[in-house]
């Protein structure tokens, strides 16, 4: 199986090709290209998507980064929003105690994250997962920008990046740093 560097490098070098195909397709189906800044953001999303299926691997960089981001977000939102503290009507005014409670909540969310993520090369290594992922990216983009062009572009290229990963895993093998056909 190709490693992180291979997946990311393929994402980097395939983006211009995917952008070219998208441009031709947009002309054929008579829809416009997204804004330039969305095309630039699309590069980052495409490259991240090219390694996204490995989020289910405990030792992958993306898995660890998303776990850290999830824990940090849980701590931040609990500490600043007092969501759980308010729900249980706890009167915690001391900043240190409130942060400790938020920290423990974040650790709990991190444990939950590990329990929820499926096994490696399981359901996240499927085309269905790619389509769901692309739908989430597309919907999130539409929600933020209210632009169907932007949402369509980012949704489609995120699916292409994800599927690029699946193709590499399926048809290629990497041994001693060299990529070969399976």
PDB file of C-alpha atoms in Angstrom, residues 21-171:
ATOM      1  CA  UNK A  21     -11.077  17.978 -16.575  1.00  0.00           C
ATOM      2  CA  UNK A  22     -13.442  20.054 -14.416  1.00  0.00           C
ATOM      3  CA  UNK A  23     -13.026  23.059 -16.723  1.00  0.00           C
ATOM      4  CA  UNK A  24     -13.805  20.987 -19.821  1.00  0.00           C
ATOM      5  CA  UNK A  25     -16.787  19.385 -18.101  1.00  0.00           C
ATOM      6  CA  UNK A  26     -18.102  22.760 -16.952  1.00  0.00           C
ATOM      7  CA  UNK A  27     -18.044  24.051 -20.531  1.00  0.00           C
ATOM      8  CA  UNK A  28     -19.789  20.925 -21.799  1.00  0.00           C
ATOM      9  CA  UNK A  29     -22.580  21.134 -19.185  1.00  0.00           C
ATOM     10  CA  UNK A  30     -22.754  24.967 -19.307  1.00  0.00           C
ATOM     11  CA  UNK A  31     -21.905  25.847 -15.732  1.00  0.00           C
ATOM     12  CA  UNK A  32     -19.286  28.339 -14.668  1.00  0.00           C
ATOM     13  CA  UNK A  33     -16.031  27.791 -12.850  1.00  0.00           C
ATOM     14  CA  UNK A  34     -15.853  28.767  -9.188  1.00  0.00           C
ATOM     15  CA  UNK A  35     -14.107  31.859  -7.874  1.00  0.00           C
ATOM     16  CA  UNK A  36     -10.298  31.898  -7.984  1.00  0.00           C
ATOM     17  CA  UNK A  37      -9.983  31.703  -4.203  1.00  0.00           C
ATOM     18  CA  UNK A  38     -12.179  28.576  -4.193  1.00  0.00           C
ATOM     19  CA  UNK A  39      -9.939  26.984  -6.829  1.00  0.00           C
ATOM     20  CA  UNK A  40      -6.936  27.774  -4.599  1.00  0.00           C
ATOM     21  CA  UNK A  41      -8.692  26.374  -1.498  1.00  0.00           C
ATOM     22  CA  UNK A  42      -9.658  23.412  -3.671  1.00  0.00           C
ATOM     23  CA  UNK A  43      -6.000  22.507  -3.972  1.00  0.00           C
ATOM     24  CA  UNK A  44      -5.723  22.084  -0.198  1.00  0.00           C
ATOM     25  CA  UNK A  45      -8.991  20.150  -0.010  1.00  0.00           C
ATOM     26  CA  UNK A  46      -7.964  17.879  -2.904  1.00  0.00           C
ATOM     27  CA  UNK A  47      -4.590  17.091  -1.328  1.00  0.00           C
ATOM     28  CA  UNK A  48      -6.185  16.441   2.089  1.00  0.00           C
ATOM     29  CA  UNK A  49      -8.837  14.298   0.417  1.00  0.00           C
ATOM     30  CA  UNK A  50      -6.140  12.214  -1.250  1.00  0.00           C
ATOM     31  CA  UNK A  51      -5.175  10.934   2.203  1.00  0.00           C
ATOM     32  CA  UNK A  52      -8.582  11.196   3.925  1.00  0.00           C
ATOM     33  CA  UNK A  53      -9.470   7.460   3.835  1.00  0.00           C
ATOM     34  CA  UNK A  54      -6.485   6.777   6.103  1.00  0.00           C
ATOM     35  CA  UNK A  55      -8.184   8.707   8.887  1.00  0.00           C
ATOM     36  CA  UNK A  56      -9.173   5.214  10.072  1.00  0.00           C
ATOM     37  CA  UNK A  57      -5.529   4.197  10.620  1.00  0.00           C
ATOM     38  CA  UNK A  58      -4.381   4.840  14.215  1.00  0.00           C
ATOM     39  CA  UNK A  59      -0.858   5.798  13.191  1.00  0.00           C
ATOM     40  CA  UNK A  60      -1.694   8.055  10.257  1.00  0.00           C
ATOM     41  CA  UNK A  61      -0.811  11.715  10.503  1.00  0.00           C
ATOM     42  CA  UNK A  62      -4.332  12.747   9.494  1.00  0.00           C
ATOM     43  CA  UNK A  63      -5.920  10.505  12.151  1.00  0.00           C
ATOM     44  CA  UNK A  64      -3.785  12.033  14.873  1.00  0.00           C
ATOM     45  CA  UNK A  65      -4.338  15.588  13.602  1.00  0.00           C
ATOM     46  CA  UNK A  66      -8.127  15.208  13.432  1.00  0.00           C
ATOM     47  CA  UNK A  67      -8.144  13.645  16.902  1.00  0.00           C
ATOM     48  CA  UNK A  68      -6.150  16.594  18.270  1.00  0.00           C
ATOM     49  CA  UNK A  69      -8.464  19.030  16.486  1.00  0.00           C
ATOM     50  CA  UNK A  70     -11.557  17.243  17.846  1.00  0.00           C
ATOM     51  CA  UNK A  71     -10.263  17.240  21.421  1.00  0.00           C
ATOM     52  CA  UNK A  72      -9.188  20.883  21.180  1.00  0.00           C
ATOM     53  CA  UNK A  73     -12.556  21.930  19.747  1.00  0.00           C
ATOM     54  CA  UNK A  74     -14.405  20.052  22.503  1.00  0.00           C
ATOM     55  CA  UNK A  75     -12.311  21.776  25.170  1.00  0.00           C
ATOM     56  CA  UNK A  76     -12.744  25.183  23.542  1.00  0.00           C
ATOM     57  CA  UNK A  77     -16.505  24.955  23.068  1.00  0.00           C
ATOM     58  CA  UNK A  78     -17.130  23.560  26.542  1.00  0.00           C
ATOM     59  CA  UNK A  79     -14.868  26.112  28.190  1.00  0.00           C
ATOM     60  CA  UNK A  80     -16.245  29.128  26.327  1.00  0.00           C
ATOM     61  CA  UNK A  81     -19.853  27.969  25.915  1.00  0.00           C
ATOM     62  CA  UNK A  82     -20.316  26.086  29.191  1.00  0.00           C
ATOM     63  CA  UNK A  83     -22.566  23.602  27.366  1.00  0.00           C
ATOM     64  CA  UNK A  84     -22.360  20.600  29.703  1.00  0.00           C
ATOM     65  CA  UNK A  85     -21.936  22.774  32.787  1.00  0.00           C
ATOM     66  CA  UNK A  86     -25.122  24.701  31.908  1.00  0.00           C
ATOM     67  CA  UNK A  87     -27.057  21.569  30.975  1.00  0.00           C
ATOM     68  CA  UNK A  88     -26.461  19.988  34.370  1.00  0.00           C
ATOM     69  CA  UNK A  89     -26.901  23.379  36.058  1.00  0.00           C
ATOM     70  CA  UNK A  90     -23.459  23.188  37.664  1.00  0.00           C
ATOM     71  CA  UNK A  91     -22.291  26.429  39.188  1.00  0.00           C
ATOM     72  CA  UNK A  92     -18.569  26.375  38.362  1.00  0.00           C
ATOM     73  CA  UNK A  93     -17.263  29.941  38.490  1.00  0.00           C
ATOM     74  CA  UNK A  94     -13.615  29.137  39.152  1.00  0.00           C
ATOM     75  CA  UNK A  95     -11.751  29.388  35.834  1.00  0.00           C
ATOM     76  CA  UNK A  96      -9.309  26.614  36.724  1.00  0.00           C
ATOM     77  CA  UNK A  97     -12.079  24.198  37.713  1.00  0.00           C
ATOM     78  CA  UNK A  98     -14.074  25.091  34.609  1.00  0.00           C
ATOM     79  CA  UNK A  99     -11.016  24.488  32.417  1.00  0.00           C
ATOM     80  CA  UNK A 100     -10.295  21.194  34.202  1.00  0.00           C
ATOM     81  CA  UNK A 101     -13.873  20.104  33.568  1.00  0.00           C
ATOM     82  CA  UNK A 102     -13.549  21.171  29.908  1.00  0.00           C
ATOM     83  CA  UNK A 103     -10.233  19.326  29.638  1.00  0.00           C
ATOM     84  CA  UNK A 104     -11.760  16.122  31.022  1.00  0.00           C
ATOM     85  CA  UNK A 105     -14.658  16.525  28.600  1.00  0.00           C
ATOM     86  CA  UNK A 106     -12.142  16.865  25.736  1.00  0.00           C
ATOM     87  CA  UNK A 107     -10.346  13.692  26.837  1.00  0.00           C
ATOM     88  CA  UNK A 108     -13.702  11.891  26.908  1.00  0.00           C
ATOM     89  CA  UNK A 109     -14.410  13.100  23.349  1.00  0.00           C
ATOM     90  CA  UNK A 110     -10.954  11.826  22.291  1.00  0.00           C
ATOM     91  CA  UNK A 111     -11.765   8.379  23.692  1.00  0.00           C
ATOM     92  CA  UNK A 112     -15.137   8.474  21.926  1.00  0.00           C
ATOM     93  CA  UNK A 113     -13.353   9.435  18.691  1.00  0.00           C
ATOM     94  CA  UNK A 114     -11.189   6.305  18.906  1.00  0.00           C
ATOM     95  CA  UNK A 115     -14.236   4.128  19.554  1.00  0.00           C
ATOM     96  CA  UNK A 116     -16.254   5.590  16.663  1.00  0.00           C
ATOM     97  CA  UNK A 117     -13.579   5.425  13.936  1.00  0.00           C
ATOM     98  CA  UNK A 118     -13.947   2.066  12.133  1.00  0.00           C
ATOM     99  CA  UNK A 119     -11.154  -0.411  11.456  1.00  0.00           C
ATOM    100  CA  UNK A 120      -8.510   0.371   8.836  1.00  0.00           C
ATOM    101  CA  UNK A 121      -9.512  -0.362   5.240  1.00  0.00           C
ATOM    102  CA  UNK A 122     -13.095  -0.812   6.389  1.00  0.00           C
ATOM    103  CA  UNK A 123     -16.103   1.332   5.452  1.00  0.00           C
ATOM    104  CA  UNK A 124     -14.001   4.483   5.010  1.00  0.00           C
ATOM    105  CA  UNK A 125     -12.136   2.847   2.123  1.00  0.00           C
ATOM    106  CA  UNK A 126     -15.206   2.718  -0.153  1.00  0.00           C
ATOM    107  CA  UNK A 127     -16.669   4.833  -2.924  1.00  0.00           C
ATOM    108  CA  UNK A 128     -19.764   5.352  -0.737  1.00  0.00           C
ATOM    109  CA  UNK A 129     -17.592   7.001   1.899  1.00  0.00           C
ATOM    110  CA  UNK A 130     -16.083   9.207  -0.831  1.00  0.00           C
ATOM    111  CA  UNK A 131     -19.551  10.301  -1.961  1.00  0.00           C
ATOM    112  CA  UNK A 132     -20.700  11.022   1.599  1.00  0.00           C
ATOM    113  CA  UNK A 133     -17.482  12.939   2.273  1.00  0.00           C
ATOM    114  CA  UNK A 134     -17.937  14.952  -0.938  1.00  0.00           C
ATOM    115  CA  UNK A 135     -21.541  15.661   0.028  1.00  0.00           C
ATOM    116  CA  UNK A 136     -20.443  16.965   3.422  1.00  0.00           C
ATOM    117  CA  UNK A 137     -17.771  19.193   1.858  1.00  0.00           C
ATOM    118  CA  UNK A 138     -20.201  20.439  -0.794  1.00  0.00           C
ATOM    119  CA  UNK A 139     -23.017  21.117   1.672  1.00  0.00           C
ATOM    120  CA  UNK A 140     -20.635  22.831   4.106  1.00  0.00           C
ATOM    121  CA  UNK A 141     -19.325  25.025   1.307  1.00  0.00           C
ATOM    122  CA  UNK A 142     -22.855  25.928   0.203  1.00  0.00           C
ATOM    123  CA  UNK A 143     -23.827  26.689   3.794  1.00  0.00           C
ATOM    124  CA  UNK A 144     -20.846  29.032   4.202  1.00  0.00           C
ATOM    125  CA  UNK A 145     -20.719  30.675   0.754  1.00  0.00           C
ATOM    126  CA  UNK A 146     -24.324  30.315  -0.540  1.00  0.00           C
ATOM    127  CA  UNK A 147     -22.759  29.603  -3.941  1.00  0.00           C
ATOM    128  CA  UNK A 148     -23.791  26.466  -5.779  1.00  0.00           C
ATOM    129  CA  UNK A 149     -20.770  26.770  -8.126  1.00  0.00           C
ATOM    130  CA  UNK A 150     -18.347  26.787  -5.187  1.00  0.00           C
ATOM    131  CA  UNK A 151     -20.161  23.950  -3.426  1.00  0.00           C
ATOM    132  CA  UNK A 152     -20.315  21.811  -6.540  1.00  0.00           C
ATOM    133  CA  UNK A 153     -16.630  22.338  -7.301  1.00  0.00           C
ATOM    134  CA  UNK A 154     -15.331  21.575  -3.801  1.00  0.00           C
ATOM    135  CA  UNK A 155     -17.704  18.638  -3.387  1.00  0.00           C
ATOM    136  CA  UNK A 156     -16.651  17.063  -6.679  1.00  0.00           C
ATOM    137  CA  UNK A 157     -12.914  17.563  -6.273  1.00  0.00           C
ATOM    138  CA  UNK A 158     -13.024  16.211  -2.716  1.00  0.00           C
ATOM    139  CA  UNK A 159     -14.627  13.029  -4.095  1.00  0.00           C
ATOM    140  CA  UNK A 160     -11.948  12.847  -6.817  1.00  0.00           C
ATOM    141  CA  UNK A 161      -9.161  13.233  -4.239  1.00  0.00           C
ATOM    142  CA  UNK A 162     -10.711  10.565  -2.037  1.00  0.00           C
ATOM    143  CA  UNK A 163     -11.144   8.165  -4.977  1.00  0.00           C
ATOM    144  CA  UNK A 164      -7.532   8.813  -6.035  1.00  0.00           C
ATOM    145  CA  UNK A 165      -6.499   7.366  -2.668  1.00  0.00           C
ATOM    146  CA  UNK A 166      -8.709   4.309  -3.186  1.00  0.00           C
ATOM    147  CA  UNK A 167      -7.257   3.715  -6.667  1.00  0.00           C
ATOM    148  CA  UNK A 168      -3.699   3.954  -5.380  1.00  0.00           C
ATOM    149  CA  UNK A 169      -4.443   1.505  -2.550  1.00  0.00           C
ATOM    150  CA  UNK A 170      -6.190  -0.926  -4.875  1.00  0.00           C
ATOM    151  CA  UNK A 171      -3.790  -1.055  -7.813  1.00  0.00           C
TER     152      UNK A 171
END
